[in-house]
Coordinates of C-alpha atoms in Angstrom, one line a residue:
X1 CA 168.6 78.8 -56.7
X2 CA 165.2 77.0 -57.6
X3 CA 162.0 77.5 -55.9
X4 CA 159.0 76.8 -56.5
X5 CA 155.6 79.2 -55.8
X6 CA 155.0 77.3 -52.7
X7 CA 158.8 78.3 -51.4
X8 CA 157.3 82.4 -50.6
X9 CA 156.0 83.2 -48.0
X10 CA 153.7 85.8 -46.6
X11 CA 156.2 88.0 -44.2
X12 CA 153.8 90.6 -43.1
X13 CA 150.8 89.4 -42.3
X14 CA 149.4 90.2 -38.9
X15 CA 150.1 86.1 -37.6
X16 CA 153.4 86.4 -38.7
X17 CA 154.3 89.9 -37.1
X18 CA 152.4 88.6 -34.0
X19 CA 155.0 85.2 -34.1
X20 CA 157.5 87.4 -34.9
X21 CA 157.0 89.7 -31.1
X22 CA 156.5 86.9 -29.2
X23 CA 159.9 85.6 -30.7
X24 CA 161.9 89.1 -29.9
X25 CA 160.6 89.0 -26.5
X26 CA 161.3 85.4 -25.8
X27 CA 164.9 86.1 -27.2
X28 CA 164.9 88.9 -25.3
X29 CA 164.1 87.1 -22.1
X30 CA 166.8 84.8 -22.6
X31 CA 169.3 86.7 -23.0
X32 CA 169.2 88.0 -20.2
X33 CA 168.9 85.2 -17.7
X34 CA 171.8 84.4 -15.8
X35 CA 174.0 82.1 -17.5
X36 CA 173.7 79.5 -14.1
X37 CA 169.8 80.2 -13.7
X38 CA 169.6 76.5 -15.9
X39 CA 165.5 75.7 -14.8
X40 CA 164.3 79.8 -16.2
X41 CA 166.3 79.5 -19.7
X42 CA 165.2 75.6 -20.3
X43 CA 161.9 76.9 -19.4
X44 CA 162.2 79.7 -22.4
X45 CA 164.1 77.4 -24.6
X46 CA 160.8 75.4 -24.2
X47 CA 158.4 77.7 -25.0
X48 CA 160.6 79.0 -27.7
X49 CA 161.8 76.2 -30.3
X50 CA 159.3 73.6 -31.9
X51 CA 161.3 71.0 -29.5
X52 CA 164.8 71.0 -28.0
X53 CA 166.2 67.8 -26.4
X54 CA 168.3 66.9 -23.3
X55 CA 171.6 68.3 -22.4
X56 CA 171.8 71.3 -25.3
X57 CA 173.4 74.3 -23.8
X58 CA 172.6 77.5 -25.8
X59 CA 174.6 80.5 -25.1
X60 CA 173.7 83.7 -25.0
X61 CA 173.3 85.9 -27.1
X62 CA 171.2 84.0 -29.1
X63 CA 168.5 85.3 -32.1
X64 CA 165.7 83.8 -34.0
X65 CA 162.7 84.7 -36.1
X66 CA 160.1 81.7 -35.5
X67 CA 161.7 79.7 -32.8
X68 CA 158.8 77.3 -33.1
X69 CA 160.3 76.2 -36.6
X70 CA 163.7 75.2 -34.7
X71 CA 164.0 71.6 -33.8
X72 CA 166.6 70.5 -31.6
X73 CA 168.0 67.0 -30.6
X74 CA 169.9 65.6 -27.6
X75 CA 173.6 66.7 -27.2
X76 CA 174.1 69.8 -28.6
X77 CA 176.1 73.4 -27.9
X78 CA 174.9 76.5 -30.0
X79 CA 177.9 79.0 -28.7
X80 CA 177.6 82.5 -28.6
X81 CA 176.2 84.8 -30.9
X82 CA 174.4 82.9 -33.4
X83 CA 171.4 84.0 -35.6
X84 CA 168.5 81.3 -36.8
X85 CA 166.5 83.1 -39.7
X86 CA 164.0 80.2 -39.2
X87 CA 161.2 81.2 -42.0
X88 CA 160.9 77.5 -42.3
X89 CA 162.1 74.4 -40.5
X90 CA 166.1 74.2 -39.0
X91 CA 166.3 70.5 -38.0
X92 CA 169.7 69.9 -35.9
X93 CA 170.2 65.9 -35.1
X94 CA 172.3 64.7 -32.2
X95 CA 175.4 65.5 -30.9
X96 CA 175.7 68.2 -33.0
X97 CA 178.4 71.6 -32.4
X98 CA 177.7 75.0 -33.3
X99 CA 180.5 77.5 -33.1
X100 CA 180.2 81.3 -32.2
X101 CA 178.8 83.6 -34.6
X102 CA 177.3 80.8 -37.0
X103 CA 174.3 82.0 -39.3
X104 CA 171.4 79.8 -40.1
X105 CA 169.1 81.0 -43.2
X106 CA 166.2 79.5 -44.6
X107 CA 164.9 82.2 -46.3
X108 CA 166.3 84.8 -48.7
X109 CA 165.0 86.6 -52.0
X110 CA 164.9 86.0 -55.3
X111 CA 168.1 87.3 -57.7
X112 CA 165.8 88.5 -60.6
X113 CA 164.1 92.1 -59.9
X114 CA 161.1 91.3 -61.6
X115 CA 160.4 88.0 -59.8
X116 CA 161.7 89.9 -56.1
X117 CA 159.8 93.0 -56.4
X118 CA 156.1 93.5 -55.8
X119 CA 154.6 96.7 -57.8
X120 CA 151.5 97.0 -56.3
X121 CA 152.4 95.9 -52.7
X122 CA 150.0 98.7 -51.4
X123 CA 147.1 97.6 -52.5
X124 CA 147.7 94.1 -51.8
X125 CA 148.7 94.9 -48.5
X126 CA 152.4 93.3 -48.3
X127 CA 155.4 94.4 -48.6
X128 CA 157.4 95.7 -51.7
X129 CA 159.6 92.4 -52.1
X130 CA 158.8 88.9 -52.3
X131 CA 160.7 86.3 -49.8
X132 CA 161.0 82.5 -50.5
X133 CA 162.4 80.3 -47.5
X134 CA 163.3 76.1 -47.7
X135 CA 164.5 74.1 -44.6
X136 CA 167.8 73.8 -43.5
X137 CA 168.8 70.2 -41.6
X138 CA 172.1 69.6 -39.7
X139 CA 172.6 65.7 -38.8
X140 CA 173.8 63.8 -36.2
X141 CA 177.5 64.3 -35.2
X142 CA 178.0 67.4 -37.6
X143 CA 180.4 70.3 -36.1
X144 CA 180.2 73.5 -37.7
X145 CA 182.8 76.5 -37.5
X146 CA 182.8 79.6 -36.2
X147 CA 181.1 82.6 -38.3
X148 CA 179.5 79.4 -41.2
X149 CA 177.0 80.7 -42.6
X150 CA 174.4 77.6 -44.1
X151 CA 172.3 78.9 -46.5
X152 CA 168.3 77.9 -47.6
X153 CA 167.7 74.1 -48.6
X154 CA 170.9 72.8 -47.3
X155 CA 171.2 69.5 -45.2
X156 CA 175.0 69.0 -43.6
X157 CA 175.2 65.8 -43.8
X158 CA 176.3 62.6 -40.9
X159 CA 179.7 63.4 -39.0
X160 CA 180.5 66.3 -41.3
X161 CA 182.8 69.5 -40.8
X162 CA 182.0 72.7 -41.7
X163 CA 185.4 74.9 -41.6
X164 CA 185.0 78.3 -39.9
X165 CA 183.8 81.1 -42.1
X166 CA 182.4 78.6 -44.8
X167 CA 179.2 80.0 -47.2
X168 CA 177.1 76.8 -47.6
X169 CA 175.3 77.2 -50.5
X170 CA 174.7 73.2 -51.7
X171 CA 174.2 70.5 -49.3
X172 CA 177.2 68.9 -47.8
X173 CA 177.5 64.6 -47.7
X174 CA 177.4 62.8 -44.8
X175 CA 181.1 62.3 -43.4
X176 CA 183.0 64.7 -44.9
X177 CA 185.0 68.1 -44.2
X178 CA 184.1 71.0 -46.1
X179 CA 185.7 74.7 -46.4
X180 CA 185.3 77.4 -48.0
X181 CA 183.3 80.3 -50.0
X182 CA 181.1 78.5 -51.9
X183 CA 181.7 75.6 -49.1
X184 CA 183.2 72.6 -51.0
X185 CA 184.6 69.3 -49.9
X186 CA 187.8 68.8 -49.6
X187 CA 187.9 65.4 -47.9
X188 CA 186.3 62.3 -46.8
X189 CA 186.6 61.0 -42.8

């Protein structure tokens, strides 16, 4: 992967690690509403993500880093047990299906030792590894299968399928169905 200097981020810094809490204990919280209690979890869903549209159902359990970089349209079901590692923004369109267990990551580390690991962390007061992180954007109509995981800088493209267990490493186009480990097309709708 490619990235750029301005693609790392600064992941323990005292704003971060104070986003960071707030996140856990939103999470948290949500979890453990009752599943019918639809006012108290709209009302963390709310305070949570950066914005959230009308009739998304989220189920629990749900996880996130941020929230606030999470953005949400109209229409959409996020089943159970996924995990948002939203370093940077997750944009997900309209009408848009999440299966069980899917993994969203915008962020990850650099292959190269030299260019992942920090020497003098300590005295620069970070930690010992550098972390870069790129959006992620799911379009309108898109399903994606249970236990995909979408990796950093992807976009999933109009009306596309994402077959269960899938890796996306490259972005997906717009109405098509893509499998696999790397995720590849294997045919247009």
């Amino acid at each position: 992967m490619e990235y750029n200097e301005q693609d790392f981020l600064e992941t323990a810094g005292p704003q971060t690690l104070k986003q960071i809490a707030k996140t856990r204990e939103l999470t948290r919280k949500y979890n453990r509403i009752e599943h019918g209690d639809t006012e108290a979890r709209a009302a963390v869903l709310r305070e949570l993500f950066g914005s959230i549209g009308e009739n998304v159902e989220i189920d629990t359990p749900f996880y996130c880093d941020y929230g606030k970089n999470i953005f949400i349209g109209n229409d959409v079901i996020i089943n159970i047990n996924c995990t948002f590692i939203d370093n940077r923004l997750i944009h997900i369109g309209n009408r848009v299906l999440i299966a069980s267990n899917v993994q969203i990551y915008t962020s990850g580390h650099p292959v190269l030792p030299q260019e992942r690991l920090v020497t003098d962390w300590k005295e620069k007061g970070t930690t010992f590894f550098r972390t870069f992180a790129k959006p992620v954007t799911i379009e309108d109509g898109v399903w994606i299968g249970g236990g995909a995981i979408l990796l950093p800088g992807v976009t999933i493209g109009k009306n596309s399928v994402i077959g269960a267990g899938s890796v996306v490493t490259h972005s997906i186009p717009e109405n098509s169905v893509a499998v696999g480990n790397p995720c590849r097309v294997i045919r247009r709708i």
